[in-house]
Coordinates of C-alpha atoms and ligand atoms in Angstrom, one line a residue:
X6 CA 26.6 59.1 -12.3
X7 CA 23.3 57.9 -13.4
X8 CA 24.2 57.8 -17.1
X9 CA 27.6 56.1 -16.7
X10 CA 31.2 57.4 -16.9
X11 CA 31.2 58.1 -20.7
X12 CA 28.1 60.2 -20.7
X13 CA 29.2 62.0 -17.6
X14 CA 32.7 62.7 -19.1
X15 CA 31.1 63.9 -22.4
X16 CA 28.8 66.2 -20.5
X17 CA 31.7 67.5 -18.5
X18 CA 33.8 68.0 -21.7
X19 CA 30.8 69.9 -23.3
X20 CA 30.5 72.1 -20.3
X21 CA 34.2 72.8 -20.3
X22 CA 34.1 73.7 -24.0
X23 CA 31.1 75.9 -23.3
X24 CA 32.9 77.8 -20.5
X25 CA 36.0 78.3 -22.8
X26 CA 33.8 79.6 -25.6
X27 CA 31.9 81.8 -23.2
X28 CA 35.2 83.3 -21.8
X29 CA 36.5 83.8 -25.3
X30 CA 33.4 85.4 -26.7
X31 CA 32.0 87.3 -23.7
X32 CA 35.2 88.3 -21.9
X33 CA 37.3 88.7 -25.1
X34 CA 40.2 86.5 -23.7
X35 CA 40.9 83.2 -21.9
X36 CA 41.9 84.8 -18.6
X37 CA 38.7 83.9 -16.7
X38 CA 38.7 80.3 -17.9
X39 CA 40.3 78.6 -14.8
X40 CA 37.8 80.4 -12.5
X41 CA 34.8 79.5 -14.5
X42 CA 36.0 75.9 -14.9
X43 CA 36.4 75.6 -11.1
X44 CA 32.8 77.0 -10.7
X45 CA 31.5 74.5 -13.2
X46 CA 33.3 71.6 -11.4
X47 CA 31.7 72.6 -8.1
X48 CA 28.2 72.9 -9.8
X49 CA 28.7 69.4 -11.4
X50 CA 29.8 67.9 -8.0
X51 CA 26.8 69.4 -6.2
X52 CA 24.5 68.1 -9.0
X53 CA 26.2 64.7 -8.8
X54 CA 25.6 64.6 -5.0
X55 CA 22.0 65.5 -5.4
X56 CA 21.6 62.9 -8.1
X57 CA 23.4 60.3 -6.1
X58 CA 21.3 60.9 -3.0
X59 CA 18.1 60.6 -5.2
X60 CA 19.4 57.4 -6.7
X61 CA 20.1 55.9 -3.4
X62 CA 16.6 56.8 -2.2
X63 CA 15.1 55.2 -5.3
X64 CA 17.2 52.1 -4.8
X65 CA 15.9 51.7 -1.2
X66 CA 12.3 52.2 -2.4
X67 CA 12.9 49.5 -5.1
X68 CA 14.5 47.2 -2.6
X69 CA 11.6 47.6 -0.1
X70 CA 9.2 46.9 -3.0
X71 CA 11.1 43.8 -4.0
X72 CA 11.1 42.6 -0.4
X73 CA 7.3 43.1 -0.2
X74 CA 6.9 41.2 -3.5
X75 CA 9.1 38.4 -2.4
X76 CA 7.1 38.1 0.9
X77 CA 3.8 38.1 -1.0
X78 CA 5.2 35.5 -3.4
X79 CA 6.2 33.3 -0.5
X80 CA 2.8 33.6 1.1
X81 CA 1.2 32.9 -2.2
X82 CA 3.3 29.8 -2.6
X83 CA 2.3 28.7 0.9
X84 CA -1.4 29.2 0.1
X85 CA -1.0 27.3 -3.1
X86 CA 0.6 24.4 -1.3
X87 CA -2.1 24.4 1.3
X88 CA -4.8 24.6 -1.5
X89 CA -3.2 21.8 -3.4
X90 CA -3.1 19.7 -0.2
X91 CA -6.8 20.4 0.4
X92 CA -7.7 19.7 -3.3
X93 CA -5.7 16.4 -3.1
X94 CA -7.5 15.5 0.2
X95 CA -10.9 16.4 -1.2
X96 CA -10.2 14.5 -4.4
X97 CA -9.2 11.5 -2.4
X98 CA -12.4 11.8 -0.4
X99 CA -14.5 12.0 -3.6
X100 CA -12.6 9.2 -5.1
X101 CA -13.3 7.1 -2.0
X102 CA -16.9 8.1 -2.1
X103 CA -17.2 7.2 -5.8
X104 CA -15.1 4.1 -5.3
X105 CA -17.2 2.8 -2.4
X106 CA -20.7 3.8 -3.5
X107 CA -23.1 1.1 -4.3
X108 CA -23.9 2.6 -7.7
X109 CA -21.9 1.8 -10.8
X110 CA -20.3 5.0 -12.0
X111 CA -18.2 5.6 -15.1
X112 CA -17.5 8.2 -17.7
X113 CA -16.3 7.8 -21.3
X114 CA -15.0 10.1 -24.0
X115 CA -16.5 10.1 -27.4
X116 CA -14.2 7.3 -28.6
X117 CA -15.7 5.1 -25.8
X118 CA -12.5 5.3 -23.7
X119 CA -13.2 5.0 -20.0
X120 CA -11.7 7.9 -18.0
X121 CA -13.4 7.4 -14.7
X122 CA -14.7 4.1 -13.4
X123 CA -15.5 2.9 -9.9
X124 CA -15.2 -0.6 -8.3
X125 CA -18.8 -1.6 -8.8
X126 CA -18.7 -0.7 -12.5
X127 CA -15.3 -2.4 -12.9
X128 CA -16.7 -5.6 -11.3
X129 CA -20.0 -5.5 -13.2
X130 CA -18.7 -4.5 -16.6
X131 CA -15.2 -6.1 -16.3
X132 CA -13.7 -3.0 -17.9
X133 CA -10.8 -0.8 -16.5
X134 CA -9.7 2.8 -16.5
X135 CA -8.3 3.8 -19.9
X136 CA -9.8 0.8 -21.7
X137 CA -12.1 1.4 -24.6
X138 CA -15.7 0.7 -24.1
X139 CA -16.4 -1.3 -27.2
X140 CA -18.6 -4.2 -28.2
X141 CA -15.6 -6.6 -27.6
X142 CA -15.1 -5.4 -24.0
X143 CA -15.1 -8.5 -21.7
X144 CA -18.4 -7.8 -20.0
X145 CA -18.3 -10.0 -17.0
X146 CA -22.0 -10.6 -16.6
X147 CA -23.6 -8.3 -19.1
X148 CA -24.8 -9.7 -22.4
X149 CA -24.1 -8.3 -25.8
X150 CA -27.6 -7.0 -25.8
X151 CA -26.8 -4.9 -22.8
X152 CA -23.7 -3.5 -24.5
X153 CA -25.9 -2.4 -27.4
X154 CA -28.3 -0.7 -25.1
X155 CA -25.5 1.0 -23.2
X156 CA -23.9 2.2 -26.4
X157 CA -27.2 3.5 -27.6
X158 CA -27.5 5.4 -24.3
X159 CA -23.9 6.8 -24.6
X160 CA -24.8 8.0 -28.1
X161 CA -27.9 9.8 -26.8
X162 CA -25.7 11.5 -24.2
X163 CA -23.1 12.4 -26.9
X164 CA -26.0 14.0 -28.8
X165 CA -26.5 16.3 -25.8
X166 CA -29.4 14.6 -24.1
X167 CA -29.6 14.0 -20.3
X168 CA -31.0 10.4 -20.2
X169 CA -32.9 8.6 -17.4
X170 CA -34.0 5.1 -18.0
X171 CA -34.8 1.8 -16.2
X172 CA -33.2 -1.3 -17.7
X173 CA -34.1 -4.9 -17.1
X174 CA -31.2 -7.3 -17.6
X175 CA -31.3 -11.1 -17.7
X176 CA -28.7 -12.4 -15.3
X177 CA -27.8 -15.9 -14.1
X178 CA -29.6 -15.2 -10.8
X179 CA -32.7 -13.8 -12.4
X180 CA -33.7 -10.5 -13.9
X181 CA -31.8 -7.5 -12.6
X182 CA -33.2 -4.0 -12.8
X183 CA -31.1 -0.9 -13.1
X184 CA -31.9 2.8 -13.0
X185 CA -29.4 4.5 -15.3
X186 CA -28.8 8.2 -15.6
X187 CA -26.4 9.7 -18.3
X188 CA -25.2 13.2 -18.7
X189 CA -23.2 14.8 -21.5
X190 CA -19.8 16.2 -20.6
X191 CA -19.2 19.5 -22.3
X192 CA -16.1 21.5 -23.2
X193 CA -17.5 24.8 -24.4
X194 CA -20.2 24.0 -27.0
X195 CA -18.9 20.6 -27.7
X196 CA -20.0 17.3 -26.0
X197 CA -16.7 15.5 -25.3
X198 CA -18.0 12.5 -23.4
X199 CA -20.7 11.2 -21.0
X200 CA -21.0 10.3 -17.3
X201 CA -23.1 7.3 -16.3
X202 CA -24.6 6.4 -13.0
X203 CA -26.3 3.0 -12.8
X204 CA -28.2 2.0 -9.7
X205 CA -29.2 -1.6 -9.0
X206 CA -32.9 -1.4 -8.1
X207 CA -33.6 -5.1 -8.3
X208 CA -34.4 -5.4 -4.6
X209 CA -36.7 -2.4 -4.7
X210 CA -38.5 -3.9 -7.7
X211 CA -38.8 -7.2 -5.9
X212 CA -40.2 -5.4 -2.8
X213 CA -42.7 -3.5 -5.0
X214 CA -43.8 -6.7 -6.7
X215 CA -44.2 -8.3 -3.3
X216 CA -46.1 -5.3 -2.0
X217 CA -48.4 -5.4 -5.0
X218 CA -49.0 -9.1 -4.5
X219 CA -49.9 -8.6 -0.8
X220 CA -52.2 -5.7 -1.7
X221 CA -53.8 -7.9 -4.4
X222 CA -54.4 -10.7 -1.8
X223 CA -55.7 -8.2 0.7
X224 CA -58.0 -6.6 -1.7
X225 CA -59.3 -10.0 -2.8
X226 CA -59.8 -11.1 0.8
X227 CA -61.6 -7.9 1.6
X228 CA -63.8 -8.3 -1.5
X229 CA -64.7 -11.9 -0.4
X230 CA -65.6 -10.6 3.0
X231 CA -67.8 -7.9 1.6
X232 CA -69.4 -10.4 -0.8
X233 CA -69.9 -12.8 2.1
X234 CA -71.9 -10.1 3.9
X235 CA -74.0 -9.5 0.8
X236 CA -74.4 -13.2 -0.1
X237 CA -77.4 -13.6 2.2
X238 CA -79.2 -10.7 0.5
X239 CA -78.3 -12.0 -2.9
X240 CA -79.5 -15.5 -2.0
X241 CA -82.8 -14.0 -1.1
X242 CA -82.8 -12.0 -4.3
X243 CA -82.2 -15.1 -6.4
X244 CA -85.2 -16.8 -4.8
X245 CA -87.4 -14.3 -6.6
X246 CA -86.6 -15.3 -10.2
X247 CA -86.6 -18.9 -9.1
X248 CA -90.0 -18.6 -7.4
X249 CA -91.4 -16.8 -10.5
X250 CA -90.0 -19.5 -12.8
X251 CA -91.6 -22.2 -10.7
X252 CA -95.0 -20.3 -10.6
X253 CA -95.0 -19.7 -14.4
X254 CA -94.0 -23.3 -15.1
X255 CA -96.6 -24.8 -12.8
X256 CA -99.3 -22.5 -14.3
X257 CA -98.4 -23.6 -17.8
X258 CA -98.4 -27.3 -16.8
X259 CA -101.8 -27.0 -15.3
X260 CA -103.2 -25.2 -18.3
X261 CA -101.7 -27.8 -20.6
X262 CA -103.1 -30.6 -18.5
X263 CA -106.6 -29.0 -18.6
X264 CA -106.1 -28.6 -22.4
X265 CA -107.4 -25.0 -22.0
X266 CA -104.5 -23.3 -23.7
X267 CA -103.2 -22.8 -27.3
X268 CA -99.5 -22.9 -28.0
X269 CA -99.7 -19.2 -28.9
X270 CA -101.2 -18.3 -25.5
X271 CA -98.3 -20.2 -23.8
X272 CA -95.7 -18.2 -25.6
X273 CA -95.6 -15.1 -23.3
X274 CA -95.5 -17.4 -20.3
X275 CA -92.5 -19.3 -21.6
X276 CA -90.9 -15.9 -22.5
X277 CA -91.4 -14.8 -18.9
X278 CA -89.8 -18.0 -17.6
X279 CA -86.8 -17.4 -19.9
X280 CA -86.5 -13.7 -18.7
X281 CA -86.6 -14.7 -15.1
X282 CA -84.0 -17.4 -15.7
X283 CA -81.8 -14.8 -17.3
X284 CA -82.3 -12.5 -14.3
X285 CA -81.3 -15.2 -11.9
X286 CA -78.3 -16.0 -14.1
X287 CA -77.3 -12.3 -14.2
X288 CA -77.3 -12.1 -10.4
X289 CA -75.0 -15.2 -10.1
X290 CA -72.8 -13.8 -12.9
X291 CA -72.3 -10.5 -11.0
X292 CA -71.5 -12.3 -7.8
X293 CA -68.9 -14.5 -9.6
X294 CA -67.3 -11.6 -11.3
X295 CA -66.9 -9.9 -8.0
X296 CA -65.3 -13.0 -6.4
X297 CA -63.0 -13.7 -9.3
X298 CA -59.3 -12.9 -9.0
X299 CA -57.6 -12.1 -12.3
X300 CA -54.5 -10.3 -13.3
X301 CA -55.0 -6.5 -13.0
X302 CA -55.8 -4.9 -16.3
X303 CA -56.9 -1.6 -17.7
X304 CA -59.7 -0.6 -19.9
X305 CA -61.8 2.4 -20.7
X306 CA -64.4 2.6 -17.9
X307 CA -67.9 4.1 -17.9
X308 CA -68.1 5.3 -14.3
X309 CA -71.9 5.7 -14.5
X310 CA -72.3 2.1 -15.6
X311 CA -70.1 0.9 -12.8
X312 CA -72.1 3.0 -10.3
X313 CA -75.3 1.4 -11.6
X314 CA -73.9 -2.1 -11.4
X315 CA -72.6 -1.4 -7.8
X316 CA -76.0 -0.1 -6.7
X317 CA -77.7 -3.2 -8.2
X318 CA -75.5 -5.5 -6.1
X319 CA -76.5 -3.6 -3.0
X320 CA -80.2 -3.3 -3.7
X321 CA -81.2 -6.0 -1.4
X322 CA -78.8 -4.8 1.4
X323 CA -80.4 -1.3 1.1
X324 CA -83.9 -2.7 1.1
X325 CA -83.2 -4.8 4.2
X326 CA -82.1 -1.7 6.1
X327 CA -84.9 0.5 4.6
X328 CA -82.4 2.8 3.0
X329 CA -83.2 4.6 -0.2
X330 CA -80.2 4.2 -2.6
X331 CA -80.2 7.0 -5.1
X332 CA -77.9 7.7 -8.1
X333 CA -77.4 11.2 -9.5
X334 CA -75.3 10.6 -12.6
X335 CA -73.7 13.3 -14.7
X336 CA -75.0 13.3 -18.3
X337 CA -71.8 12.9 -20.2
X338 CA -68.8 11.6 -18.2
X339 CA -65.4 11.2 -19.9
X340 CA -64.1 7.7 -19.9
X341 CA -61.4 6.9 -17.3
X342 CA -58.9 4.1 -17.6
X343 CA -58.8 1.4 -14.9
X344 CA -59.7 -2.0 -13.6
X345 CA -63.5 -2.2 -13.5
X346 CA -63.6 -4.7 -10.6
X347 CA -61.3 -2.6 -8.4
X348 CA -63.3 0.6 -9.0
X349 CA -66.6 -1.2 -8.4
X350 CA -65.1 -2.6 -5.2
X351 CA -64.4 1.0 -4.0
X352 CA -68.0 2.0 -4.9
X353 CA -69.4 -1.0 -3.1
X354 CA -67.3 -0.3 0.0
X355 CA -68.4 3.3 0.1
X356 CA -72.1 2.5 -0.6
X357 CA -72.1 -0.3 2.0
X358 CA -70.5 2.0 4.6
X359 CA -73.2 4.6 3.8
X360 CA -76.0 2.1 4.0
X361 CA -74.7 0.8 7.4
X362 CA -74.3 4.3 8.7
X363 CA -77.8 5.4 7.5
X364 CA -79.3 2.3 8.9
X365 CA -78.8 3.7 12.4
X366 CA -80.5 7.0 11.6
X367 CA -83.9 7.7 13.2
X368 CA -85.0 10.0 10.3
X369 CA -85.2 9.3 6.6
X370 CA -82.5 6.9 5.5
X371 CA -80.8 7.8 2.3
X372 CA -77.6 7.2 0.5
X373 CA -76.8 9.2 -2.7
X374 CA -74.0 8.4 -5.2
X375 CA -73.3 11.4 -7.4
X376 CA -71.0 11.5 -10.4
X377 CA -69.6 14.8 -11.8
X378 CA -66.7 16.0 -13.9
X379 CA -64.3 18.5 -12.5
X380 CA -61.2 20.0 -14.3
X381 CA -60.3 16.9 -16.3
X382 CA -61.2 14.4 -13.7
X383 CA -64.3 12.3 -12.9
X384 CA -65.5 12.6 -9.3
X385 CA -67.7 10.2 -7.5
X386 CA -69.2 11.2 -4.1
X387 CA -71.2 9.0 -1.8
X388 CA -73.2 10.8 0.9
X389 CA -75.3 9.4 3.7
X390 CA -77.4 10.8 6.5
X391 CA -76.0 8.6 9.3
X392 CA -74.3 9.8 12.5
X393 CA -71.1 11.1 10.7
X394 CA -67.5 10.0 11.1
X395 CA -66.5 8.7 14.5
X396 CA -63.2 10.7 14.5
X397 CA -60.8 12.6 12.3
X398 CA -60.8 11.5 8.6
X399 CA -57.2 10.3 8.9
X400 CA -58.4 7.7 11.5
X401 CA -61.0 6.0 9.3
X402 CA -58.5 5.5 6.5
X403 CA -56.0 3.7 8.8
X404 CA -55.8 0.0 8.2
X405 CA -57.8 -2.1 10.8
X406 CA -59.7 1.0 12.2
X407 CA -63.3 -0.1 12.7
X408 CA -66.1 0.8 15.0
X409 CA -68.3 -2.1 13.8
X410 CA -68.7 -5.3 15.8
X411 CA -67.8 -7.5 12.8
X412 CA -65.9 -4.9 10.9
X413 CA -62.5 -5.6 9.4
X414 CA -61.4 -2.0 9.1
X415 CA -59.8 -2.5 5.8
X416 CA -62.5 -1.2 3.3
X417 CA -61.4 2.4 3.3
X418 CA -57.7 1.7 3.5
X419 CA -57.9 -0.6 0.5
X420 CA -60.2 1.7 -1.4
X421 CA -57.7 4.6 -1.0
X422 CA -54.8 2.4 -2.2
X423 CA -56.9 1.4 -5.2
X424 CA -57.8 4.9 -6.1
X425 CA -54.3 6.2 -5.7
X426 CA -52.9 3.3 -7.8
X427 CA -55.3 4.7 -10.5
X428 CA -53.7 8.2 -10.2
X429 CA -56.7 9.6 -8.2
X430 CA -57.6 10.6 -4.6
X431 CA -60.1 9.4 -2.1
X432 CA -61.1 11.6 0.8
X433 CA -63.7 12.2 3.4
X434 CA -65.4 15.6 3.0
X435 CA -66.6 17.6 6.0
X436 CA -70.4 17.4 6.2
X437 CA -73.0 19.0 8.4
X438 CA -74.9 15.8 8.8
X439 CA -73.9 12.3 7.9
X440 CA -70.7 11.6 5.9
X441 CA -69.5 12.1 2.4
X442 CA -66.7 10.2 0.8
X443 CA -65.5 11.3 -2.6
X444 CA -62.9 10.0 -5.0
X445 CA -61.6 11.5 -8.3
X446 CA -60.0 9.6 -11.2
X447 CA -58.1 11.4 -14.0
X448 CA -60.0 11.2 -17.3
X449 CA -58.5 8.7 -19.7
X450 CA -55.6 8.1 -17.3
X451 CA -52.7 6.3 -19.1
X452 CA -50.4 5.8 -16.1
X453 CA -48.6 2.6 -15.0
X454 CA -50.3 -0.7 -14.3
X455 CA -53.0 -1.2 -11.8
X456 CA -51.7 -2.3 -8.4
X457 CA -54.3 -4.9 -7.4
X458 CA -55.4 -8.1 -8.8
X459 CA -59.0 -9.0 -9.7
X460 CA -60.6 -8.1 -12.9
X461 CA -63.7 -8.8 -14.9
X462 CA -65.1 -7.5 -18.1
X463 CA -67.0 -4.3 -17.8
X464 CA -70.3 -4.7 -16.1
X465 CA -73.4 -4.0 -18.2
X466 CA -75.1 -0.7 -17.7
X467 CA -78.8 -1.8 -18.0
X468 CA -81.1 0.1 -15.7
X469 CA -82.9 -2.9 -14.3
X470 CA -81.9 -1.9 -10.8
X471 CA -84.3 -1.0 -8.1
X472 CA -82.2 2.0 -7.0
X473 CA -83.4 5.4 -8.1
X474 CA -81.4 6.8 -11.0
X475 CA -81.4 10.4 -12.0
X476 CA -79.3 12.0 -14.7
X477 CA -77.9 15.3 -13.6
Ligands
ADP16 P1 -65.2 -1.5 8.3 O1 -66.4 -1.1 7.5 O2 -64.9 -2.9 8.2 O3 -65.3 -1.0 9.7 P2 -63.9 0.6 6.7 O4 -62.4 0.8 6.5 O5 -64.8 0.5 5.6 O6 -64.0 -0.8 7.6 O7 -64.4 1.7 7.7 C1 -63.7 2.0 8.8 C2 -64.5 2.8 9.8 O8 -64.8 4.1 9.3 C3 -65.9 2.3 10.1 O9 -65.8 1.3 11.1 C4 -66.6 3.5 10.6 O10 -66.3 3.8 11.9 C5 -66.0 4.6 9.7 N1 -66.9 4.9 8.6 C6 -66.7 4.5 7.3 N2 -67.7 5.0 6.5 C7 -68.5 5.7 7.3 C8 -69.7 6.5 7.1 N3 -70.2 6.6 5.9 N4 -70.2 7.1 8.2 C9 -69.7 7.1 9.4 N5 -68.6 6.4 9.6 C10 -68.0 5.7 8.6

């Protein structure tokens, strides 16, 4: 009885009434009523049986469905439990990684409340999970100034910025350097906090400083070595103005003693003496500038003027080896930023190598220094017609690689470091005959500080050098 007893009884009552009415109206009496009632009861019974069978079948289907669902739910619960276990294990792993990393890691909400903080950050900042990151926080070894900086960084991250900075902090054991990265934490469109990763890079900074110092010393030693090689030639060169001065002075004395000269006639002689004395002084000044070791500094460099000054210093060296030293200088070079002594040192190294390589050549001996501009950079190429490189270019740039009897093998290695510290490149170009070394420097480079020591004011660009100069 799918609709319950009341409904079934009402339906049976209605059927009975219908049978009685039918008998009364169709058969004209109530004689056939019992027979019809029996028929109706049989029909109702059969219908009930069919309905009951159908209901049982539906019940079984539902039961099977329920069982399947319960099984699926049980499997789901098992999977959930396993997942939670894995999430918990993974979280513990991550927590352990964060806890044991050497970086200080923390995250704050917008009120400055710390919701993640690892051991290093706790130790360094003296602040704990849940505490508010405020100016009164008991920073263990960070000063109030640091707090101000950190708060400023938090604020930048709250404004949606991903921040990367390096901080230098005064600490009892000296200056500490930290590389700090902050990222905003978002919920939808809103920034609800910030995460901070702070790495102590003090040791790296110290190593870099030490490396710079070593390179500075090395560059200076190499420069002294090079200057030592050139000193003999320069001493010879200085003899020329000294000899000229002596000659002019003796001539003047003789003419004065003979009383054959007027003061006006002596004037050009004395001017010559003064000019020669200046020339001698200039040679000494150039030598001293090259030997000096100052703090690295940057200034706008006229590469053509430096090329001329370098060529002047090597004039006597070139003459001694019968090598023609030619300059082909671009008309209008953009200024580059750098340390003049260091760039001149590179040019001298390349020119000296070129002169020494050409000196062994049986044919015409020539070294050319060309300056050009190329896509925002200034390029300097030094070519010679010597025997060419003794091996692959990578070899000649290796420290202490030398094929010379008294060579140090540091010239090219130091030159490359200097050029790279200026944001440029130094390479050996393939050449059919001889060798070409070329370096580029970015025009008006504004990068970090120079790496090597040694500095001098920019060398003058007068053209009193014996080397041939051509403007391209
Ligand atoms: P050093 O001049 O003291 O040997 P460098 O680093 O300046 O040190 O040069 C290393 C080596 O590279 C030289 O010994 C030489 O073999 C090679 N080299 C440098 N310049 C040239 C050049 N212009 N032509 C041929 N070989 C060169």
